[in-house]
Short mmCIF file of N, CA, C and O in Angstrom, two decimals:
data_model
loop_
_atom_site.label_atom_id
_atom_site.label_comp_id
_atom_site.label_asym_id
_atom_site.label_seq_id
_atom_site.Cartn_x
_atom_site.Cartn_y
_atom_site.Cartn_z
N MET A 1 95.90 48.22 0.62
CA MET A 1 94.47 47.95 0.60
C MET A 1 94.26 46.45 0.70
O MET A 1 94.90 45.67 0.01
N THR A 2 93.37 46.03 1.58
CA THR A 2 93.04 44.61 1.67
C THR A 2 91.65 44.36 1.10
O THR A 2 90.81 45.26 1.06
N GLU A 3 91.47 43.15 0.65
CA GLU A 3 90.21 42.77 0.02
C GLU A 3 89.70 41.49 0.68
O GLU A 3 90.46 40.74 1.29
N THR A 4 88.40 41.27 0.54
CA THR A 4 87.74 40.11 1.12
C THR A 4 86.97 39.37 0.04
O THR A 4 86.30 39.99 -0.78
N ILE A 5 87.09 38.06 0.06
CA ILE A 5 86.27 37.21 -0.79
C ILE A 5 84.95 36.99 -0.06
O ILE A 5 84.94 36.60 1.12
N HIS A 6 83.84 37.24 -0.75
CA HIS A 6 82.51 36.98 -0.20
C HIS A 6 81.81 35.97 -1.08
O HIS A 6 81.75 36.15 -2.30
N VAL A 7 81.31 34.91 -0.47
CA VAL A 7 80.55 33.90 -1.19
C VAL A 7 79.38 33.51 -0.30
O VAL A 7 79.53 33.42 0.92
N ASP A 8 78.22 33.33 -0.91
CA ASP A 8 77.13 32.75 -0.14
C ASP A 8 76.56 31.57 -0.89
O ASP A 8 76.63 31.50 -2.11
N GLN A 9 76.04 30.63 -0.12
CA GLN A 9 75.55 29.38 -0.68
C GLN A 9 74.30 28.95 0.07
O GLN A 9 74.29 28.93 1.30
N PHE A 10 73.25 28.61 -0.66
CA PHE A 10 72.06 28.04 -0.03
C PHE A 10 72.26 26.55 0.12
O PHE A 10 72.74 25.86 -0.79
N LEU A 11 71.88 26.04 1.29
CA LEU A 11 71.90 24.60 1.55
C LEU A 11 70.51 24.20 2.01
O LEU A 11 69.87 24.92 2.78
N ALA A 12 70.04 23.07 1.55
CA ALA A 12 68.67 22.64 1.82
C ALA A 12 68.49 22.02 3.20
O ALA A 12 67.43 21.51 3.52
N GLN A 13 69.52 22.09 4.04
CA GLN A 13 69.46 21.52 5.38
C GLN A 13 69.33 22.65 6.41
O GLN A 13 69.73 23.79 6.16
N PRO A 14 68.79 22.32 7.60
CA PRO A 14 68.63 23.33 8.65
C PRO A 14 69.98 23.82 9.18
O PRO A 14 70.99 23.11 9.07
N PRO A 15 70.01 25.01 9.76
CA PRO A 15 71.27 25.58 10.27
C PRO A 15 72.04 24.65 11.21
O PRO A 15 73.26 24.60 11.13
N ALA A 16 71.35 23.91 12.06
CA ALA A 16 72.07 23.03 13.00
C ALA A 16 72.90 21.99 12.26
O ALA A 16 74.02 21.66 12.69
N GLU A 17 72.39 21.47 11.15
CA GLU A 17 73.14 20.48 10.37
C GLU A 17 74.32 21.12 9.65
O GLU A 17 75.41 20.55 9.57
N VAL A 18 74.12 22.31 9.12
CA VAL A 18 75.21 23.02 8.44
C VAL A 18 76.30 23.36 9.46
O VAL A 18 77.49 23.20 9.20
N TRP A 19 75.90 23.83 10.63
CA TRP A 19 76.84 24.17 11.70
C TRP A 19 77.76 22.98 12.01
O TRP A 19 78.97 23.13 12.12
N ARG A 20 77.17 21.81 12.10
CA ARG A 20 77.96 20.61 12.40
C ARG A 20 79.02 20.37 11.32
O ARG A 20 80.13 19.93 11.62
N MET A 21 78.69 20.67 10.08
CA MET A 21 79.66 20.49 8.98
C MET A 21 80.84 21.46 9.10
O MET A 21 81.92 21.19 8.58
N LEU A 22 80.62 22.58 9.77
CA LEU A 22 81.67 23.60 9.93
C LEU A 22 82.55 23.37 11.14
O LEU A 22 83.71 23.79 11.14
N VAL A 23 82.01 22.76 12.20
CA VAL A 23 82.73 22.74 13.47
C VAL A 23 83.07 21.34 14.01
O VAL A 23 83.73 21.24 15.03
N GLU A 24 82.65 20.29 13.32
CA GLU A 24 83.02 18.94 13.74
C GLU A 24 84.13 18.46 12.81
O GLU A 24 83.95 18.41 11.59
N PRO A 25 85.29 18.11 13.38
CA PRO A 25 86.45 17.78 12.55
C PRO A 25 86.19 16.76 11.45
O PRO A 25 86.59 16.96 10.30
N GLY A 26 85.53 15.66 11.75
CA GLY A 26 85.29 14.65 10.73
C GLY A 26 84.39 15.14 9.61
O GLY A 26 84.59 14.81 8.44
N ARG A 27 83.41 15.94 9.97
CA ARG A 27 82.50 16.49 8.95
C ARG A 27 83.20 17.55 8.11
O ARG A 27 83.02 17.59 6.90
N LEU A 28 84.00 18.41 8.74
CA LEU A 28 84.74 19.42 7.99
C LEU A 28 85.68 18.76 6.98
O LEU A 28 85.78 19.18 5.82
N ALA A 29 86.33 17.68 7.41
CA ALA A 29 87.26 16.96 6.53
C ALA A 29 86.54 16.31 5.35
O ALA A 29 87.13 16.14 4.29
N SER A 30 85.24 16.02 5.50
CA SER A 30 84.51 15.34 4.43
C SER A 30 84.27 16.22 3.21
O SER A 30 84.00 15.73 2.13
N TRP A 31 84.38 17.55 3.40
CA TRP A 31 84.13 18.43 2.25
C TRP A 31 85.20 19.50 2.04
O TRP A 31 85.26 20.12 0.99
N TRP A 32 86.08 19.73 3.04
CA TRP A 32 87.09 20.76 2.86
C TRP A 32 88.47 20.30 3.28
O TRP A 32 89.31 19.99 2.45
N ALA A 33 88.76 20.27 4.59
CA ALA A 33 90.12 19.98 5.04
C ALA A 33 90.11 19.32 6.41
O ALA A 33 89.34 19.71 7.28
N PRO A 34 90.99 18.34 6.62
CA PRO A 34 91.13 17.75 7.94
C PRO A 34 91.75 18.76 8.91
O PRO A 34 92.62 19.54 8.54
N GLY A 35 91.27 18.72 10.13
CA GLY A 35 91.82 19.59 11.17
C GLY A 35 91.07 19.42 12.46
O GLY A 35 89.94 18.94 12.48
N ASP A 36 91.68 19.83 13.55
CA ASP A 36 91.09 19.63 14.88
C ASP A 36 90.35 20.87 15.36
O ASP A 36 90.54 21.35 16.46
N ILE A 37 89.45 21.38 14.52
CA ILE A 37 88.66 22.56 14.83
C ILE A 37 87.75 22.31 16.03
O ILE A 37 87.34 21.18 16.28
N ALA A 38 87.46 23.36 16.77
CA ALA A 38 86.48 23.33 17.85
C ALA A 38 85.91 24.74 17.97
O ALA A 38 86.66 25.72 17.87
N PRO A 39 84.60 24.87 18.19
CA PRO A 39 83.99 26.19 18.27
C PRO A 39 84.17 26.84 19.64
O PRO A 39 83.20 27.07 20.38
N GLU A 40 85.42 27.14 19.98
CA GLU A 40 85.76 27.75 21.27
C GLU A 40 86.74 28.88 21.00
O GLU A 40 87.82 28.64 20.42
N VAL A 41 86.40 30.09 21.42
CA VAL A 41 87.29 31.23 21.23
C VAL A 41 88.64 30.93 21.88
O VAL A 41 88.71 30.45 23.00
N GLY A 42 89.71 31.17 21.11
CA GLY A 42 91.06 30.92 21.58
C GLY A 42 91.61 29.56 21.18
O GLY A 42 92.82 29.33 21.28
N HIS A 43 90.74 28.67 20.72
CA HIS A 43 91.18 27.33 20.31
C HIS A 43 92.13 27.45 19.12
O HIS A 43 91.82 28.10 18.13
N GLN A 44 93.30 26.83 19.23
CA GLN A 44 94.27 26.82 18.14
C GLN A 44 94.25 25.44 17.48
O GLN A 44 94.21 24.43 18.17
N PHE A 45 94.28 25.44 16.16
CA PHE A 45 94.22 24.19 15.42
C PHE A 45 94.92 24.37 14.09
O PHE A 45 95.29 25.47 13.70
N SER A 46 95.09 23.28 13.38
CA SER A 46 95.67 23.30 12.04
C SER A 46 94.67 22.69 11.07
O SER A 46 93.92 21.78 11.43
N LEU A 47 94.67 23.21 9.84
CA LEU A 47 93.93 22.61 8.75
C LEU A 47 94.94 22.09 7.74
O LEU A 47 95.85 22.82 7.35
N ASP A 48 94.80 20.84 7.36
CA ASP A 48 95.70 20.22 6.40
C ASP A 48 95.22 20.57 5.00
O ASP A 48 94.23 20.03 4.51
N MET A 49 95.94 21.48 4.34
CA MET A 49 95.54 21.95 3.02
C MET A 49 96.31 21.24 1.91
O MET A 49 96.53 21.80 0.84
N GLY A 50 96.68 19.99 2.16
CA GLY A 50 97.33 19.18 1.13
C GLY A 50 98.62 19.80 0.64
O GLY A 50 99.53 20.07 1.43
N ALA A 51 98.70 20.07 -0.65
CA ALA A 51 99.91 20.60 -1.27
C ALA A 51 100.33 21.95 -0.68
O ALA A 51 101.49 22.33 -0.76
N TRP A 52 99.39 22.68 -0.07
CA TRP A 52 99.70 23.99 0.51
C TRP A 52 100.13 23.87 1.97
O TRP A 52 100.42 24.86 2.60
N GLY A 53 100.14 22.65 2.50
CA GLY A 53 100.63 22.43 3.85
C GLY A 53 99.60 22.70 4.93
O GLY A 53 98.46 23.07 4.67
N ALA A 54 100.04 22.52 6.16
CA ALA A 54 99.18 22.76 7.32
C ALA A 54 99.08 24.26 7.56
O ALA A 54 100.09 24.97 7.55
N GLN A 55 97.87 24.73 7.75
CA GLN A 55 97.63 26.14 8.02
C GLN A 55 97.20 26.30 9.47
O GLN A 55 96.23 25.69 9.92
N ARG A 56 97.95 27.11 10.21
CA ARG A 56 97.64 27.37 11.62
C ARG A 56 96.44 28.29 11.71
O ARG A 56 96.33 29.26 10.95
N CYS A 57 95.56 27.99 12.63
CA CYS A 57 94.33 28.76 12.82
C CYS A 57 94.08 28.99 14.30
O CYS A 57 94.47 28.17 15.13
N THR A 58 93.42 30.10 14.62
CA THR A 58 92.97 30.39 15.97
C THR A 58 91.55 30.92 15.89
O THR A 58 91.29 31.88 15.15
N VAL A 59 90.65 30.31 16.65
CA VAL A 59 89.26 30.77 16.67
C VAL A 59 89.21 32.11 17.40
O VAL A 59 89.70 32.24 18.52
N ILE A 60 88.62 33.11 16.73
CA ILE A 60 88.56 34.45 17.32
C ILE A 60 87.14 34.91 17.66
O ILE A 60 86.97 35.85 18.42
N GLU A 61 86.11 34.23 17.12
CA GLU A 61 84.74 34.60 17.44
C GLU A 61 83.83 33.40 17.20
O GLU A 61 83.98 32.68 16.23
N VAL A 62 82.89 33.22 18.12
CA VAL A 62 81.90 32.16 17.99
C VAL A 62 80.56 32.68 18.49
O VAL A 62 80.48 33.29 19.55
N GLU A 63 79.53 32.46 17.71
CA GLU A 63 78.14 32.61 18.15
C GLU A 63 77.53 31.25 17.87
O GLU A 63 77.29 30.91 16.70
N ASP A 64 77.35 30.45 18.90
CA ASP A 64 76.99 29.05 18.75
C ASP A 64 75.85 28.84 17.76
O ASP A 64 74.79 29.46 17.88
N GLY A 65 76.11 27.99 16.79
CA GLY A 65 75.11 27.65 15.79
C GLY A 65 74.89 28.70 14.72
O GLY A 65 74.11 28.50 13.80
N ARG A 66 75.62 29.83 14.82
CA ARG A 66 75.37 30.93 13.89
C ARG A 66 76.61 31.48 13.21
O ARG A 66 76.58 31.86 12.06
N LEU A 67 77.76 31.52 13.92
CA LEU A 67 78.95 32.15 13.37
C LEU A 67 80.21 31.57 14.00
O LEU A 67 80.26 31.35 15.21
N ILE A 68 81.21 31.33 13.14
CA ILE A 68 82.55 31.00 13.63
C ILE A 68 83.54 31.74 12.74
O ILE A 68 83.37 31.81 11.52
N SER A 69 84.55 32.33 13.39
CA SER A 69 85.58 33.09 12.68
C SER A 69 86.93 32.68 13.23
O SER A 69 87.09 32.53 14.45
N TYR A 70 87.89 32.50 12.32
CA TYR A 70 89.23 32.12 12.77
C TYR A 70 90.29 32.69 11.83
O TYR A 70 90.04 32.92 10.66
N THR A 71 91.47 32.91 12.42
CA THR A 71 92.61 33.28 11.61
C THR A 71 92.99 32.07 10.78
O THR A 71 92.68 30.93 11.14
N PHE A 72 93.67 32.32 9.67
CA PHE A 72 94.02 31.24 8.75
C PHE A 72 95.38 31.55 8.15
O PHE A 72 95.55 32.58 7.51
N GLY A 73 96.34 30.67 8.39
CA GLY A 73 97.68 30.86 7.84
C GLY A 73 98.62 31.49 8.85
O GLY A 73 98.23 31.88 9.93
N GLU A 74 99.87 31.55 8.45
CA GLU A 74 100.88 32.13 9.34
C GLU A 74 101.94 32.84 8.52
O GLU A 74 101.87 32.87 7.30
N GLY A 75 102.90 33.39 9.20
CA GLY A 75 103.95 34.14 8.49
C GLY A 75 103.42 35.50 8.06
O GLY A 75 102.85 36.22 8.86
N ASN A 76 103.61 35.83 6.78
CA ASN A 76 103.18 37.15 6.31
C ASN A 76 101.72 37.16 5.85
O ASN A 76 101.27 38.10 5.24
N VAL A 77 101.00 36.10 6.17
CA VAL A 77 99.59 36.01 5.80
C VAL A 77 98.74 36.38 7.00
O VAL A 77 98.94 35.87 8.09
N ASP A 78 97.82 37.30 6.81
CA ASP A 78 96.94 37.73 7.89
C ASP A 78 95.49 37.59 7.43
O ASP A 78 94.77 38.55 7.26
N TRP A 79 95.10 36.34 7.18
CA TRP A 79 93.77 36.07 6.68
C TRP A 79 92.83 35.67 7.81
O TRP A 79 93.24 35.08 8.80
N THR A 80 91.57 35.96 7.62
CA THR A 80 90.52 35.54 8.54
C THR A 80 89.40 34.91 7.73
O THR A 80 89.00 35.46 6.70
N ILE A 81 88.92 33.77 8.19
CA ILE A 81 87.78 33.11 7.57
C ILE A 81 86.62 33.18 8.54
O ILE A 81 86.76 32.82 9.71
N THR A 82 85.48 33.68 8.04
CA THR A 82 84.28 33.78 8.86
C THR A 82 83.14 33.08 8.14
O THR A 82 82.86 33.36 6.97
N TRP A 83 82.49 32.18 8.86
CA TRP A 83 81.30 31.48 8.37
C TRP A 83 80.10 32.00 9.16
O TRP A 83 80.15 31.99 10.39
N ARG A 84 79.06 32.42 8.48
CA ARG A 84 77.84 32.90 9.14
C ARG A 84 76.65 32.18 8.53
O ARG A 84 76.55 32.05 7.32
N LEU A 85 75.75 31.69 9.37
CA LEU A 85 74.58 30.94 8.94
C LEU A 85 73.32 31.73 9.24
O LEU A 85 73.20 32.32 10.32
N GLU A 86 72.40 31.73 8.29
CA GLU A 86 71.08 32.33 8.50
C GLU A 86 70.03 31.38 7.98
O GLU A 86 70.15 30.87 6.86
N PRO A 87 68.98 31.14 8.80
CA PRO A 87 67.88 30.31 8.31
C PRO A 87 67.25 30.96 7.07
O PRO A 87 67.13 32.18 7.00
N GLU A 88 66.89 30.12 6.11
CA GLU A 88 66.22 30.62 4.90
C GLU A 88 65.23 29.55 4.45
O GLU A 88 65.64 28.49 3.97
N GLY A 89 63.96 29.82 4.63
CA GLY A 89 62.95 28.83 4.29
C GLY A 89 63.18 27.55 5.07
O GLY A 89 63.32 27.58 6.29
N VAL A 90 63.27 26.43 4.34
CA VAL A 90 63.50 25.14 4.99
C VAL A 90 64.99 24.83 5.11
O VAL A 90 65.37 23.75 5.58
N GLY A 91 65.85 25.74 4.67
CA GLY A 91 67.28 25.49 4.67
C GLY A 91 68.08 26.57 5.36
O GLY A 91 67.62 27.21 6.30
N THR A 92 69.29 26.77 4.84
CA THR A 92 70.25 27.69 5.44
C THR A 92 70.98 28.46 4.34
O THR A 92 71.39 27.87 3.34
N ARG A 93 71.16 29.73 4.56
CA ARG A 93 72.05 30.53 3.71
C ARG A 93 73.37 30.62 4.47
O ARG A 93 73.42 31.10 5.60
N LEU A 94 74.43 30.12 3.85
CA LEU A 94 75.77 30.13 4.44
C LEU A 94 76.58 31.23 3.78
O LEU A 94 76.70 31.27 2.56
N PHE A 95 77.09 32.14 4.59
CA PHE A 95 77.91 33.24 4.10
C PHE A 95 79.36 33.00 4.51
O PHE A 95 79.65 32.71 5.66
N LEU A 96 80.26 33.14 3.56
CA LEU A 96 81.69 33.03 3.80
C LEU A 96 82.33 34.38 3.53
O LEU A 96 82.06 35.01 2.50
N ALA A 97 83.19 34.82 4.44
CA ALA A 97 84.05 35.98 4.20
C ALA A 97 85.48 35.53 4.48
O ALA A 97 85.80 35.09 5.59
N HIS A 98 86.32 35.58 3.45
CA HIS A 98 87.74 35.23 3.58
C HIS A 98 88.49 36.55 3.40
O HIS A 98 88.63 37.04 2.28
N ALA A 99 88.94 37.14 4.50
CA ALA A 99 89.45 38.50 4.52
C ALA A 99 90.96 38.56 4.68
O ALA A 99 91.58 37.63 5.19
N GLY A 100 91.53 39.70 4.25
CA GLY A 100 92.93 40.00 4.52
C GLY A 100 93.87 39.93 3.34
O GLY A 100 95.08 39.89 3.53
N PHE A 101 93.34 39.92 2.13
CA PHE A 101 94.21 39.84 0.94
C PHE A 101 94.76 41.23 0.61
O PHE A 101 94.00 42.16 0.36
N ASP A 102 96.08 41.36 0.62
CA ASP A 102 96.76 42.60 0.25
C ASP A 102 96.97 42.59 -1.26
O ASP A 102 97.90 41.97 -1.77
N LEU A 103 96.09 43.27 -1.98
CA LEU A 103 96.14 43.21 -3.44
C LEU A 103 97.33 43.95 -4.04
O LEU A 103 97.60 43.83 -5.24
N ASP A 104 98.08 44.68 -3.22
CA ASP A 104 99.32 45.30 -3.68
C ASP A 104 100.47 44.29 -3.72
O ASP A 104 101.50 44.54 -4.34
N ASP A 105 100.30 43.17 -3.08
CA ASP A 105 101.28 42.09 -3.07
C ASP A 105 100.88 41.10 -4.16
O ASP A 105 99.79 40.51 -4.09
N PRO A 106 101.71 40.88 -5.18
CA PRO A 106 101.34 39.99 -6.29
C PRO A 106 100.94 38.58 -5.85
O PRO A 106 100.05 37.97 -6.42
N ARG A 107 101.60 38.07 -4.81
CA ARG A 107 101.25 36.72 -4.32
C ARG A 107 99.84 36.71 -3.72
O ARG A 107 99.08 35.77 -3.92
N HIS A 108 99.52 37.76 -2.98
CA HIS A 108 98.17 37.87 -2.40
C HIS A 108 97.13 38.06 -3.49
O HIS A 108 96.04 37.48 -3.42
N ALA A 109 97.45 38.88 -4.49
CA ALA A 109 96.50 39.12 -5.59
C ALA A 109 96.22 37.82 -6.33
O ALA A 109 95.06 37.51 -6.67
N ASP A 110 97.25 37.01 -6.56
CA ASP A 110 97.09 35.73 -7.22
C ASP A 110 96.26 34.78 -6.34
O ASP A 110 95.34 34.11 -6.82
N ALA A 111 96.57 34.74 -5.05
CA ALA A 111 95.82 33.90 -4.12
C ALA A 111 94.35 34.33 -4.07
O ALA A 111 93.45 33.48 -4.05
N TYR A 112 94.12 35.63 -4.07
CA TYR A 112 92.75 36.16 -4.04
C TYR A 112 91.96 35.65 -5.25
O TYR A 112 90.85 35.13 -5.10
N ARG A 113 92.52 35.77 -6.44
CA ARG A 113 91.83 35.32 -7.65
C ARG A 113 91.57 33.81 -7.61
O ARG A 113 90.46 33.35 -7.88
N ASN A 114 92.59 33.04 -7.25
CA ASN A 114 92.45 31.58 -7.23
C ASN A 114 91.49 31.12 -6.14
O ASN A 114 90.67 30.22 -6.37
N MET A 115 91.59 31.71 -4.96
CA MET A 115 90.72 31.28 -3.87
C MET A 115 89.28 31.71 -4.11
O MET A 115 88.35 30.97 -3.74
N ALA A 116 89.06 32.86 -4.71
CA ALA A 116 87.69 33.28 -5.01
C ALA A 116 87.03 32.26 -5.93
O ALA A 116 85.88 31.84 -5.70
N ARG A 117 87.76 31.83 -6.95
CA ARG A 117 87.23 30.81 -7.86
C ARG A 117 87.04 29.48 -7.13
O ARG A 117 86.05 28.77 -7.34
N GLY A 118 88.00 29.13 -6.30
CA GLY A 118 87.94 27.85 -5.60
C GLY A 118 86.79 27.76 -4.61
O GLY A 118 86.07 26.76 -4.57
N TRP A 119 86.61 28.80 -3.80
CA TRP A 119 85.50 28.80 -2.85
C TRP A 119 84.16 28.64 -3.57
O TRP A 119 83.36 27.77 -3.23
N ALA A 120 83.92 29.50 -4.56
CA ALA A 120 82.62 29.51 -5.24
C ALA A 120 82.44 28.33 -6.19
O ALA A 120 81.34 27.81 -6.33
N GLY A 121 83.52 27.90 -6.84
CA GLY A 121 83.39 26.90 -7.88
C GLY A 121 83.67 25.47 -7.47
O GLY A 121 83.31 24.53 -8.19
N ALA A 122 84.31 25.28 -6.32
CA ALA A 122 84.68 23.92 -5.93
C ALA A 122 84.32 23.59 -4.47
O ALA A 122 83.63 22.61 -4.20
N VAL A 123 84.77 24.42 -3.53
CA VAL A 123 84.64 24.06 -2.12
C VAL A 123 83.18 24.08 -1.66
O VAL A 123 82.69 23.08 -1.11
N LEU A 124 82.48 25.18 -1.86
CA LEU A 124 81.09 25.23 -1.41
C LEU A 124 80.19 24.28 -2.21
O LEU A 124 79.32 23.63 -1.62
N PRO A 125 80.38 24.12 -3.52
CA PRO A 125 79.60 23.08 -4.21
C PRO A 125 79.86 21.68 -3.66
O PRO A 125 78.96 20.84 -3.61
N ARG A 126 81.09 21.41 -3.20
CA ARG A 126 81.40 20.11 -2.60
C ARG A 126 80.62 19.95 -1.29
O ARG A 126 80.10 18.87 -0.99
N LEU A 127 80.49 21.02 -0.51
CA LEU A 127 79.69 20.97 0.72
C LEU A 127 78.24 20.64 0.39
O LEU A 127 77.62 19.79 1.04
N VAL A 128 77.69 21.29 -0.63
CA VAL A 128 76.31 21.02 -1.05
C VAL A 128 76.16 19.53 -1.40
O VAL A 128 75.22 18.87 -0.96
N LYS A 129 77.10 19.01 -2.17
CA LYS A 129 77.04 17.61 -2.61
C LYS A 129 77.14 16.65 -1.42
O LYS A 129 76.37 15.69 -1.32
N VAL A 130 78.08 16.91 -0.51
CA VAL A 130 78.25 16.04 0.65
C VAL A 130 76.99 16.08 1.53
O VAL A 130 76.50 15.04 1.97
N MET A 131 76.45 17.27 1.74
CA MET A 131 75.24 17.37 2.57
C MET A 131 74.04 16.72 1.90
O MET A 131 73.22 16.10 2.57
N ALA A 132 73.93 16.83 0.60
CA ALA A 132 72.82 16.17 -0.11
C ALA A 132 72.95 14.65 0.03
O ALA A 132 71.95 13.96 0.23
N GLY A 133 74.17 14.13 -0.03
CA GLY A 133 74.38 12.71 0.15
C GLY A 133 74.08 12.27 1.56
O GLY A 133 73.49 11.21 1.79
N ALA A 134 74.44 13.10 2.54
CA ALA A 134 74.15 12.78 3.94
C ALA A 134 72.65 12.75 4.18
O ALA A 134 72.13 11.90 4.90
N THR A 135 71.92 13.67 3.53
CA THR A 135 70.47 13.71 3.68
C THR A 135 69.84 12.48 3.03
O THR A 135 68.95 11.86 3.59
N ALA A 136 70.35 12.11 1.87
CA ALA A 136 69.80 10.97 1.15
C ALA A 136 70.05 9.64 1.87
O ALA A 136 69.24 8.73 1.80
N THR A 137 71.19 9.56 2.59
CA THR A 137 71.52 8.31 3.27
C THR A 137 71.15 8.34 4.73
O THR A 137 71.35 7.37 5.43
N GLY A 138 70.63 9.45 5.20
CA GLY A 138 70.20 9.51 6.60
C GLY A 138 71.16 10.29 7.36
O GLY A 138 71.39 10.55 8.37
#
């Protein structure tokens, strides 16, 4: 059985600005991880996850300005990360789905628990903070 982490986050910026934070390498690095991402199906890139090493990724789906999905990791890991944006009032609701955790595998179960906490408690709040600072400084 596989499980998916689902997290959503409201951001006070319009979807176009949030999209840029997801698909422009310098902006992505400012709140999550350095990597040569591009919103093009088939594009292969790496994300530098620090102590966890470089994670190989391949873009598998793009709806410009609305959705990007890519594989994440290699070896016995079959994870997919999908970001979906929806306008909400004056801002954006950002939905994350991190899929492919085999909860029968103790390593995957541990990663699932840790990553669920990390996405909701650290990574997406960091995006909110970085975007608020970008708005405040122009």
